[in-house]
Short mmCIF file of C-alpha atoms in Angstrom, two decimals:
data_model
loop_
_atom_site.label_atom_id
_atom_site.label_comp_id
_atom_site.label_asym_id
_atom_site.label_seq_id
_atom_site.Cartn_x
_atom_site.Cartn_y
_atom_site.Cartn_z
CA MET A 1 0.07 -0.03 -0.08
CA GLN A 2 1.24 3.32 -1.19
CA LYS A 3 2.08 5.71 1.85
CA ARG A 4 -0.13 8.98 2.25
CA ARG A 5 1.84 12.06 1.27
CA PRO A 6 2.35 14.27 4.09
CA GLU A 7 0.04 17.59 3.91
CA ILE A 8 3.03 19.93 5.42
CA THR A 9 5.27 22.49 4.14
CA LEU A 10 8.86 22.93 5.73
CA THR A 11 10.81 25.95 6.95
CA ILE A 12 14.16 24.91 8.10
CA ILE A 13 16.46 27.71 9.68
CA ARG A 14 19.71 26.08 8.56
CA SER A 15 19.44 22.93 10.57
CA ARG A 16 22.29 20.07 9.89
CA ARG A 17 21.94 16.83 8.11
CA ASP A 18 23.57 13.47 9.02
CA THR A 19 25.13 11.46 6.34
CA GLY A 20 26.52 8.11 6.31
CA SER A 21 30.32 9.67 6.56
CA GLY A 22 29.33 12.12 9.04
CA LEU A 23 28.07 15.75 9.08
CA ASP A 24 27.38 17.48 5.74
CA PRO A 25 29.13 20.93 5.86
CA GLN A 26 26.02 22.59 4.35
CA GLY A 27 22.40 22.98 5.28
CA PRO A 28 19.74 21.75 3.06
CA ASP A 29 19.48 25.30 1.44
CA GLY A 30 23.12 25.34 0.75
CA GLY A 31 24.22 27.63 3.34
CA GLU A 32 26.45 27.58 5.99
CA ILE A 33 25.52 25.41 9.09
CA MET A 34 23.82 27.18 11.87
CA LYS A 35 24.33 25.82 15.37
CA LEU A 36 22.71 26.68 18.63
CA SER A 37 24.75 29.21 20.22
CA PHE A 38 26.27 28.58 23.87
CA THR A 39 23.67 31.13 25.18
CA GLU A 40 20.90 29.33 23.48
CA LYS A 41 22.12 26.07 24.71
CA THR A 42 22.56 27.12 28.15
CA SER A 43 19.28 29.34 28.18
CA TYR A 44 17.33 26.43 27.25
CA GLY A 45 18.90 24.07 29.71
CA VAL A 46 18.46 26.55 32.78
CA GLY A 47 14.73 26.26 32.31
CA ALA A 48 14.75 22.54 33.77
CA LEU A 49 16.61 23.74 36.63
CA GLY A 50 13.62 25.44 38.07
CA LYS A 51 10.91 23.15 36.32
CA ASP A 52 12.54 20.06 38.06
CA MET A 53 12.96 21.81 41.14
CA ALA A 54 9.04 22.51 41.10
CA CYS A 55 8.32 18.86 40.17
CA GLY A 56 11.16 17.34 42.69
CA ILE A 57 9.33 19.00 45.73
CA VAL A 58 6.07 17.29 44.70
CA ASN A 59 7.93 14.22 43.88
CA THR A 60 9.87 13.73 46.78
CA PHE A 61 8.24 15.40 49.61
CA LEU A 62 4.51 15.58 48.93
CA MET A 63 3.47 12.30 49.98
CA PHE A 64 5.59 12.64 53.22
CA TYR A 65 4.37 16.31 53.89
CA PHE A 66 0.57 14.91 53.30
CA THR A 67 1.06 11.87 55.92
CA ASP A 68 3.42 13.20 58.62
CA VAL A 69 2.77 17.09 58.57
CA VAL A 70 -0.93 17.69 57.40
CA GLY A 71 -2.36 14.34 58.67
CA LEU A 72 -4.05 12.97 55.54
CA ALA A 73 -4.73 9.12 55.50
CA PRO A 74 -2.24 7.37 53.08
CA ALA A 75 -4.96 5.04 51.45
CA PHE A 76 -6.99 8.13 50.47
CA LEU A 77 -3.83 9.80 48.92
CA GLY A 78 -3.23 7.01 47.06
CA VAL A 79 -6.67 6.93 45.49
CA LEU A 80 -6.28 10.65 44.96
CA PHE A 81 -2.92 10.31 43.03
CA MET A 82 -4.50 7.90 40.76
CA VAL A 83 -7.91 10.05 40.02
CA ALA A 84 -5.81 12.79 39.16
CA ARG A 85 -3.74 10.75 36.94
CA ILE A 86 -6.73 9.37 34.98
CA TRP A 87 -7.62 12.84 34.36
CA ASP A 88 -4.51 13.54 32.93
CA ALA A 89 -4.84 10.79 30.44
CA VAL A 90 -7.35 13.25 28.79
CA ASN A 91 -5.88 16.37 29.81
CA ASP A 92 -2.08 16.15 28.85
CA PRO A 93 -2.74 15.04 25.26
CA MET A 94 -5.48 18.06 25.19
CA ALA A 95 -2.43 20.39 26.26
CA GLY A 96 -0.37 19.03 23.40
CA TRP A 97 -3.20 19.66 20.99
CA LEU A 98 -3.62 23.21 22.22
CA ILE A 99 0.26 23.78 21.87
CA ASP A 100 0.48 22.31 18.48
CA ASN A 101 -2.30 24.63 17.14
CA THR A 102 -0.69 27.82 18.75
CA ARG A 103 0.49 30.33 16.31
CA SER A 104 2.00 33.43 17.66
CA HIS A 105 5.19 35.80 16.52
CA ILE A 106 7.21 33.96 19.26
CA GLY A 107 6.46 30.53 18.13
CA LYS A 108 4.06 27.90 19.61
CA PHE A 109 6.11 26.63 22.59
CA ARG A 110 7.31 29.65 24.65
CA PRO A 111 3.61 31.74 25.34
CA TRP A 112 2.86 28.09 27.17
CA ILE A 113 6.15 27.76 28.87
CA LEU A 114 5.69 31.33 30.34
CA ALA A 115 2.07 30.71 31.21
CA GLY A 116 2.68 27.14 32.70
CA THR A 117 5.42 28.56 34.76
CA LEU A 118 3.39 31.36 36.50
CA SER A 119 0.51 29.42 36.96
CA ASN A 120 2.20 26.34 38.35
CA THR A 121 4.21 28.35 40.77
CA LEU A 122 1.12 30.01 42.23
CA VAL A 123 -0.44 26.55 42.76
CA LEU A 124 2.80 25.25 44.22
CA ILE A 125 2.92 27.67 47.01
CA VAL A 126 -0.81 26.90 47.78
CA LEU A 127 -0.36 23.23 47.79
CA PHE A 128 2.41 23.78 50.50
CA SER A 129 0.41 26.47 52.55
CA ASN A 130 -1.39 24.20 54.98
CA PRO A 131 -3.99 26.71 55.58
CA GLY A 132 -5.19 24.45 58.85
CA ILE A 133 -8.50 23.45 57.31
CA ARG A 134 -9.95 20.22 59.22
CA GLY A 135 -12.34 17.45 58.29
CA ALA A 136 -13.83 16.68 54.95
CA GLY A 137 -12.82 20.21 53.85
CA GLN A 138 -9.16 19.52 54.27
CA TYR A 139 -9.42 16.37 51.85
CA VAL A 140 -11.42 18.71 49.40
CA PHE A 141 -9.10 21.62 49.46
CA TYR A 142 -5.96 19.37 48.71
CA SER A 143 -7.87 17.08 45.98
CA VAL A 144 -8.54 20.29 43.87
CA ILE A 145 -5.23 21.98 44.66
CA TYR A 146 -3.32 18.84 43.77
CA ILE A 147 -5.29 18.37 40.54
CA LEU A 148 -4.58 22.11 39.60
CA TRP A 149 -1.07 21.63 40.15
CA GLY A 150 -0.90 18.71 37.70
CA MET A 151 -2.90 20.66 35.16
CA THR A 152 -0.68 23.69 35.39
CA TYR A 153 2.73 21.83 35.27
CA THR A 154 1.58 20.06 32.22
CA LEU A 155 1.55 23.29 30.00
CA GLU A 156 5.03 24.02 30.90
CA ASP A 157 6.50 20.63 30.66
CA ILE A 158 5.20 19.63 27.60
CA SER A 159 5.77 22.97 25.69
CA TYR A 160 9.31 22.84 27.17
CA TRP A 161 10.31 19.43 26.06
CA SER A 162 8.48 19.78 22.64
CA MET A 163 10.98 22.16 21.82
CA ILE A 164 13.71 19.50 21.35
CA PRO A 165 12.74 18.64 17.54
CA ALA A 166 12.55 22.23 16.76
CA LEU A 167 15.92 22.99 17.96
CA ALA A 168 17.74 20.09 16.34
CA ASP A 169 16.92 17.63 13.23
CA THR A 170 19.80 15.17 13.57
CA GLU A 171 20.45 12.21 15.86
CA SER A 172 23.98 13.33 16.87
CA GLU A 173 22.42 16.97 17.55
CA ARG A 174 19.57 15.85 19.70
CA ASN A 175 21.90 13.52 21.67
CA THR A 176 23.82 16.68 22.69
CA ILE A 177 20.81 19.06 23.09
CA SER A 178 18.76 16.50 25.13
CA VAL A 179 21.70 16.07 27.49
CA ILE A 180 21.89 19.93 28.52
CA PRO A 181 18.35 20.36 29.86
CA ARG A 182 18.60 16.91 31.45
CA VAL A 183 21.83 17.96 33.37
CA PHE A 184 20.17 21.20 34.59
CA ALA A 185 17.21 19.20 35.70
CA ALA A 186 19.13 16.71 37.56
CA PHE A 187 21.11 19.45 39.68
CA GLY A 188 17.37 20.66 40.37
CA ASN A 189 16.55 17.32 41.66
CA ILE A 190 19.61 16.94 43.58
CA ALA A 191 19.35 20.05 45.16
CA VAL A 192 15.99 19.52 46.22
CA GLY A 193 16.32 15.83 47.53
CA SER A 194 19.79 16.48 49.24
CA LEU A 195 19.20 20.12 50.79
CA GLY A 196 15.38 19.96 51.00
CA LEU A 197 14.88 18.77 54.57
CA ALA A 198 17.82 20.84 55.66
CA LEU A 199 16.32 23.98 54.30
CA VAL A 200 12.73 23.03 55.79
CA SER A 201 14.49 22.85 59.31
CA ALA A 202 16.07 26.09 58.73
CA PHE A 203 13.12 28.04 57.44
CA GLY A 204 11.06 26.22 60.37
CA LYS A 205 13.73 27.49 62.89
CA VAL A 206 14.85 24.12 64.13
CA ALA A 207 17.52 23.95 66.74
CA PRO A 208 20.67 22.29 65.79
CA GLY A 209 20.29 18.56 66.43
CA ALA A 210 16.92 18.81 67.21
CA LEU A 211 14.09 16.84 65.37
CA PRO A 212 11.81 19.30 63.80
CA THR A 213 7.83 19.42 65.08
CA GLN A 214 4.88 19.21 62.70
CA ALA A 215 4.49 23.13 62.99
CA GLN A 216 8.08 23.72 62.02
CA GLN A 217 7.96 21.28 59.13
CA SER A 218 4.86 22.82 57.96
CA ARG A 219 6.63 26.34 58.05
CA GLY A 220 9.52 25.15 56.59
CA PHE A 221 7.89 23.24 53.44
CA PHE A 222 6.09 26.59 52.66
CA TRP A 223 8.96 28.78 52.51
CA LEU A 224 10.71 25.86 50.36
CA ALA A 225 8.03 26.00 47.99
CA VAL A 226 8.36 29.69 48.00
CA LEU A 227 12.19 29.68 47.11
CA ILE A 228 11.63 26.92 44.46
CA GLY A 229 8.91 28.87 42.84
CA VAL A 230 11.15 32.10 42.53
CA VAL A 231 13.83 29.93 40.83
CA PHE A 232 11.14 28.37 38.60
CA VAL A 233 10.00 31.87 37.26
CA ILE A 234 13.54 33.13 36.84
CA THR A 235 15.02 30.27 35.16
CA ASN A 236 11.96 29.89 32.76
CA THR A 237 12.00 33.39 31.88
CA VAL A 238 15.44 33.25 30.63
CA THR A 239 14.18 30.07 28.22
CA VAL A 240 11.56 32.27 26.96
CA LEU A 241 13.60 35.22 26.28
CA PHE A 242 16.51 33.53 24.68
CA VAL A 243 15.81 30.53 22.68
CA LYS A 244 13.92 30.46 19.36
CA GLU A 245 12.83 27.65 17.23
CA LYS A 246 15.29 26.38 14.64
CA VAL A 247 13.39 23.73 12.65
CA VAL A 248 9.78 24.64 11.91
CA VAL A 249 7.61 22.22 10.20
CA ARG A 250 4.24 24.05 9.79
CA ASN A 251 1.20 21.69 9.03
CA GLU A 252 -1.16 23.27 6.33
CA LYS A 253 -4.13 22.64 8.48
CA LYS A 254 -4.57 22.66 12.07
CA PHE A 255 -4.83 19.47 14.34
CA ARG A 256 -8.52 18.40 14.84
CA PHE A 257 -9.51 17.25 18.46
CA ARG A 258 -9.87 13.60 17.39
CA ASP A 259 -6.46 13.68 15.90
CA ILE A 260 -5.00 13.49 19.28
CA PHE A 261 -5.83 9.83 19.76
CA THR A 262 -4.90 8.81 16.24
CA THR A 263 -1.57 10.72 16.64
CA ILE A 264 -1.01 8.41 19.60
CA SER A 265 -2.36 5.37 18.96
CA GLN A 266 -1.37 4.84 15.28
CA ASN A 267 2.43 5.84 16.42
CA ASP A 268 3.25 2.38 17.59
CA GLN A 269 6.76 3.26 18.08
CA LEU A 270 5.43 6.03 20.69
CA VAL A 271 3.21 3.35 22.39
CA VAL A 272 6.23 1.26 23.07
CA ILE A 273 8.15 4.09 24.32
CA VAL A 274 5.26 5.15 26.59
CA ALA A 275 4.92 1.54 27.96
CA ALA A 276 8.63 0.76 28.45
CA MET A 277 9.44 4.17 30.10
CA THR A 278 6.30 4.32 32.30
CA LEU A 279 7.37 1.34 34.09
CA TYR A 280 11.04 2.49 34.28
CA THR A 281 9.63 6.15 35.41
CA LEU A 282 7.57 4.15 38.19
CA ALA A 283 10.65 2.45 39.58
CA ILE A 284 12.42 5.75 39.94
CA ASN A 285 9.40 7.40 41.46
CA LEU A 286 8.90 4.48 43.89
CA THR A 287 12.24 4.96 45.09
CA ALA A 288 12.17 8.80 45.45
CA SER A 289 8.29 8.07 47.25
CA LEU A 290 9.74 5.19 49.48
CA GLY A 291 13.38 6.58 50.37
CA LEU A 292 12.52 8.81 53.10
CA TYR A 293 10.09 6.53 54.83
CA TRP A 294 12.91 3.58 54.50
CA PHE A 295 15.45 5.81 55.81
CA LYS A 296 13.39 7.27 58.64
CA TYR A 297 11.79 4.14 60.20
CA ASP A 298 13.97 1.20 58.82
CA VAL A 299 17.64 2.65 58.82
CA GLY A 300 16.53 4.96 61.81
CA ASP A 301 17.82 8.23 60.79
CA GLU A 302 15.99 10.47 58.22
CA ARG A 303 18.52 12.82 58.09
CA MET A 304 20.66 10.28 56.17
CA TYR A 305 18.45 10.58 53.16
CA GLY A 306 19.58 14.14 52.26
CA THR A 307 23.21 12.77 52.64
CA PHE A 308 22.51 9.65 50.50
CA TYR A 309 20.45 11.79 47.88
CA LEU A 310 23.68 13.61 46.99
CA THR A 311 24.86 10.24 45.03
CA ALA A 312 22.00 11.52 42.74
CA GLY A 313 24.78 13.35 41.07
CA ALA A 314 25.98 10.21 39.35
CA GLN A 315 22.86 11.18 37.11
CA VAL A 316 24.72 14.25 35.99
CA LEU A 317 27.81 12.13 35.00
CA ALA A 318 25.92 9.73 33.09
CA MET A 319 24.20 12.47 31.12
CA LEU A 320 27.53 13.96 30.40
CA VAL A 321 29.06 10.62 29.22
CA PHE A 322 25.99 9.62 27.24
CA PRO A 323 26.88 11.11 23.92
CA LEU A 324 30.37 9.33 24.16
CA PHE A 325 28.60 6.14 25.01
CA ALA A 326 26.01 6.66 22.18
CA LYS A 327 29.03 7.01 19.64
CA VAL A 328 30.63 3.60 20.96
CA LEU A 329 27.62 1.54 21.84
CA SER A 330 24.39 1.27 20.03
CA ARG A 331 21.22 2.94 21.61
CA ARG A 332 19.86 -0.35 22.31
CA ARG A 333 22.62 -1.42 24.23
CA VAL A 334 22.96 1.73 26.17
CA PHE A 335 19.38 1.14 27.18
CA ILE A 336 20.10 -2.19 28.36
CA VAL A 337 23.01 -0.85 30.38
CA SER A 338 20.23 1.69 31.85
CA ALA A 339 18.15 -0.71 33.12
CA LEU A 340 20.77 -3.16 34.37
CA LEU A 341 22.64 -0.76 36.58
CA PRO A 342 19.99 0.37 38.63
CA ILE A 343 19.06 -3.26 39.47
CA LEU A 344 22.47 -3.87 40.45
CA GLY A 345 22.17 -0.74 42.86
CA TYR A 346 19.01 -1.69 44.37
CA VAL A 347 20.39 -5.25 45.32
CA SER A 348 23.42 -3.68 46.73
CA LEU A 349 21.83 -1.11 48.76
CA TYR A 350 19.47 -3.50 50.17
CA ILE A 351 22.33 -5.87 51.26
CA VAL A 352 24.01 -2.80 52.78
CA GLY A 353 21.09 -1.78 54.73
CA LYS A 354 20.39 -5.20 55.93
CA THR A 355 23.94 -6.13 57.05
CA LEU A 356 25.77 -2.85 57.78
CA GLY A 357 23.11 -0.51 59.07
CA ASN A 358 23.69 2.99 58.72
CA ASN A 359 26.92 2.58 56.59
CA ILE A 360 26.62 5.81 54.72
CA ALA A 361 29.82 5.23 52.78
CA MET A 362 28.57 1.86 51.41
CA MET A 363 25.38 3.08 50.84
CA ALA A 364 26.70 5.94 48.66
CA ILE A 365 28.56 3.26 46.39
CA ALA A 366 25.13 1.48 45.79
CA GLY A 367 23.64 4.90 45.29
CA VAL A 368 25.99 5.92 42.60
CA VAL A 369 25.35 2.74 40.64
CA LEU A 370 21.57 3.45 40.87
CA PHE A 371 21.35 6.87 39.73
CA PHE A 372 23.98 6.52 36.72
CA GLY A 373 21.73 4.06 35.44
CA PHE A 374 18.69 6.38 35.93
CA GLY A 375 20.69 9.28 34.02
CA PHE A 376 20.87 7.33 31.15
CA SER A 377 17.06 6.87 31.04
CA LEU A 378 16.33 10.25 31.35
CA VAL A 379 18.25 11.41 28.35
CA LEU A 380 17.03 8.32 26.23
CA THR A 381 13.53 9.30 27.05
CA SER A 382 13.93 12.96 25.45
CA VAL A 383 16.03 11.25 22.43
CA MET A 384 13.59 8.61 21.58
CA LEU A 385 10.44 10.70 21.72
CA ALA A 386 12.06 13.22 19.53
CA ASP A 387 12.55 10.29 17.08
CA ALA A 388 9.15 9.24 17.57
CA VAL A 389 7.97 12.85 16.11
CA ASP A 390 9.73 12.01 13.06
CA TYR A 391 8.49 8.58 12.98
CA GLY A 392 4.92 9.94 13.46
CA GLU A 393 5.59 12.27 10.57
CA TRP A 394 6.69 9.63 8.34
CA LYS A 395 4.04 7.12 8.96
CA LEU A 396 0.77 9.40 9.54
CA GLY A 397 1.59 12.38 7.43
CA SER A 398 1.63 15.09 9.88
CA ARG A 399 4.04 16.32 12.62
CA SER A 400 3.09 16.89 16.40
CA GLU A 401 5.95 17.72 18.81
CA SER A 402 3.60 18.51 21.51
CA ILE A 403 1.09 15.74 21.45
CA VAL A 404 4.10 13.20 21.38
CA PHE A 405 5.80 14.85 24.11
CA SER A 406 2.69 15.42 26.15
CA MET A 407 3.37 11.43 26.90
CA GLN A 408 6.42 12.18 28.56
CA THR A 409 4.62 14.47 31.04
CA PHE A 410 1.78 11.97 31.53
CA MET A 411 4.44 9.30 32.04
CA VAL A 412 6.11 11.27 34.84
CA LYS A 413 2.84 12.15 36.31
CA PHE A 414 1.20 8.96 35.84
CA ALA A 415 4.42 7.24 37.49
CA MET A 416 4.14 9.51 40.30
CA ALA A 417 0.61 8.81 40.84
CA ILE A 418 1.19 4.80 40.70
CA ALA A 419 4.00 5.26 43.06
CA GLY A 420 1.81 7.32 45.36
CA LEU A 421 -0.82 4.71 45.02
CA VAL A 422 1.43 1.91 45.73
CA THR A 423 2.83 3.82 48.77
CA GLY A 424 -0.17 4.88 50.03
CA VAL A 425 -2.33 1.90 49.84
CA GLY A 426 0.85 -0.58 50.60
CA LEU A 427 1.79 1.26 53.64
CA ALA A 428 -1.75 0.93 54.83
CA ALA A 429 -2.00 -2.75 53.99
CA PHE A 430 1.30 -3.30 55.81
CA GLY A 431 0.08 -1.45 59.17
CA PHE A 432 2.14 1.74 58.92
CA VAL A 433 1.36 4.11 61.61
CA ALA A 434 3.05 7.80 60.75
CA ASN A 435 5.46 9.13 63.41
CA ALA A 436 5.54 5.64 65.33
CA GLU A 437 7.81 2.62 65.55
CA GLN A 438 6.78 0.19 63.20
CA SER A 439 5.80 -3.38 63.26
CA ALA A 440 7.89 -6.02 61.61
CA ALA A 441 5.28 -6.43 58.93
CA SER A 442 5.12 -2.64 58.27
CA LEU A 443 8.99 -2.89 57.70
CA THR A 444 9.03 -5.64 55.41
CA GLY A 445 6.12 -3.91 53.44
CA ILE A 446 8.71 -0.98 53.22
CA ARG A 447 11.58 -3.06 51.97
CA VAL A 448 9.16 -4.84 49.48
CA LEU A 449 8.20 -1.48 48.03
CA MET A 450 11.29 0.14 48.18
CA PHE A 451 13.37 -2.64 46.45
CA GLY A 452 11.65 -5.68 44.88
CA VAL A 453 8.90 -3.66 43.23
CA PRO A 454 11.30 -1.32 41.33
CA ILE A 455 13.53 -4.39 40.19
CA ALA A 456 10.56 -6.22 38.52
CA LEU A 457 9.57 -2.94 36.96
CA LEU A 458 12.66 -2.45 35.41
CA LEU A 459 13.05 -6.01 34.12
CA ALA A 460 9.51 -5.53 32.51
CA SER A 461 10.46 -2.29 30.94
CA LEU A 462 13.71 -3.96 29.54
CA ALA A 463 11.79 -6.56 27.98
CA ILE A 464 9.06 -4.22 26.12
CA TYR A 465 11.82 -2.14 24.69
CA LEU A 466 13.91 -5.22 23.45
CA LYS A 467 10.87 -6.63 21.85
CA GLY A 468 9.12 -3.59 20.55
CA TYR A 469 11.50 -0.57 19.66
CA ARG A 470 12.80 -0.33 16.21
CA LEU A 471 14.11 3.32 15.67
CA ASN A 472 17.81 2.23 15.49
CA GLY A 473 20.40 2.18 12.87
CA ALA A 474 19.76 1.83 9.20
CA TYR A 475 15.86 1.58 9.48
CA PHE A 476 15.63 4.98 11.23
CA GLN A 477 18.12 6.68 8.84
CA ASN A 478 15.81 5.43 6.00
CA ILE A 479 12.99 6.99 7.57
CA LYS A 480 14.86 10.21 8.15
CA ASP A 481 16.30 10.33 4.42
CA GLU A 482 12.54 9.62 3.07
CA LEU A 483 11.48 12.44 5.15
CA GLU A 484 13.92 14.82 3.71
CA LYS A 485 12.79 14.15 0.25
CA ARG A 486 9.38 14.75 1.17
CA ARG A 487 9.90 17.94 2.68
CA ALA A 488 12.00 18.96 0.03
CA ALA A 489 9.15 17.94 -2.69
CA ASN A 490 6.48 20.02 -0.47
CA ALA A 491 8.78 23.33 0.54
#
């Protein structure tokens, strides 16, 4: 069957093209190659710093804040997180559709980066405000605000990551450009995870060496959210002001609402990416969600969590060396490494915790192995989704960066929700009692959720990837070559 010709026209601002022997010295218009400047690369990357700090405080501390500071029931929170993600299954692709249909003098991405940043900052501060509502009103208040947080974060996150295909058009460029925001994002996450509790204590005016009260933690988390909100606004304003789209593909007609679902469901490689990386991201989020509980109740010192989280710096190292690994190893082998290293890290961390107690040095070694693998996976997700944009254009005849990248936002938030559901329901099922000495059954449950479940998820993710992902090597290069011919014919 002959493939339907794409109804698109193409405007490229001096992009580069990969050939069999390396980089073409000329752009497709015969002019000199125009690369992203250092200022543009840095300005794009710095946006991820504030963005992931805003996501990091929710991903790392919200469950703990709700159960141990506000006093909400864990089982209820698990259900709330799940309901919010069911809504995201509709809301996130709708946001992608809205962005893809945007036409403005500053492009289609930057208006929504700015709008999403400002609105999400406001909601984030309210989320950690703890207004003192009690009874049913307390549950209603936090349910509404949490869902609003997810909706506003969607606008910024989808528009931000959707810019990658518009900034680079070749595999080598995407490997490089995808690393930069991931490095900044890792620094944001590490800063929140390692310094978060210390800042909470400082803002809450906790005496040195003392454990914070609930009131002190409440005040501390509020001002931490304010600080993160300020950083979020500043960093993303820099992105909006100094980064412009380089590769622009304009569809002749706007996406219809029903096109959202065909764009996703008929892009079989996107479906494989979503399935594999959702399971992988769920493993990461379970570690973030259960880590503080494990250190506080099993290891016996919650303050060690911040020290241990410094090993997440291994993610940065993994991201920086990713382009080198991608040159030496096929992307398929890099993915295998990214799945097997965290499994080794989980096993090592469990053994250390079981046999050596609070030996932070040995825990740190296990943490480096764990987070190094996570770092590879974060870059791979962005690169594979950028390739899925091209694949969707080739297969379906229309290009949709934002609808495709809405799946990244959905994966992250869905994994956060499932992690919250598993954590909340799991803790309740094993008899967890907040701020009390835990039973043997409760401690066993924390260990199973912290180590056993993530390992199983990583193995399942690897199996799905190996069986279904095809955008590698000559097969994908042929797709890219055919796209260039189509675009030239329609230019």
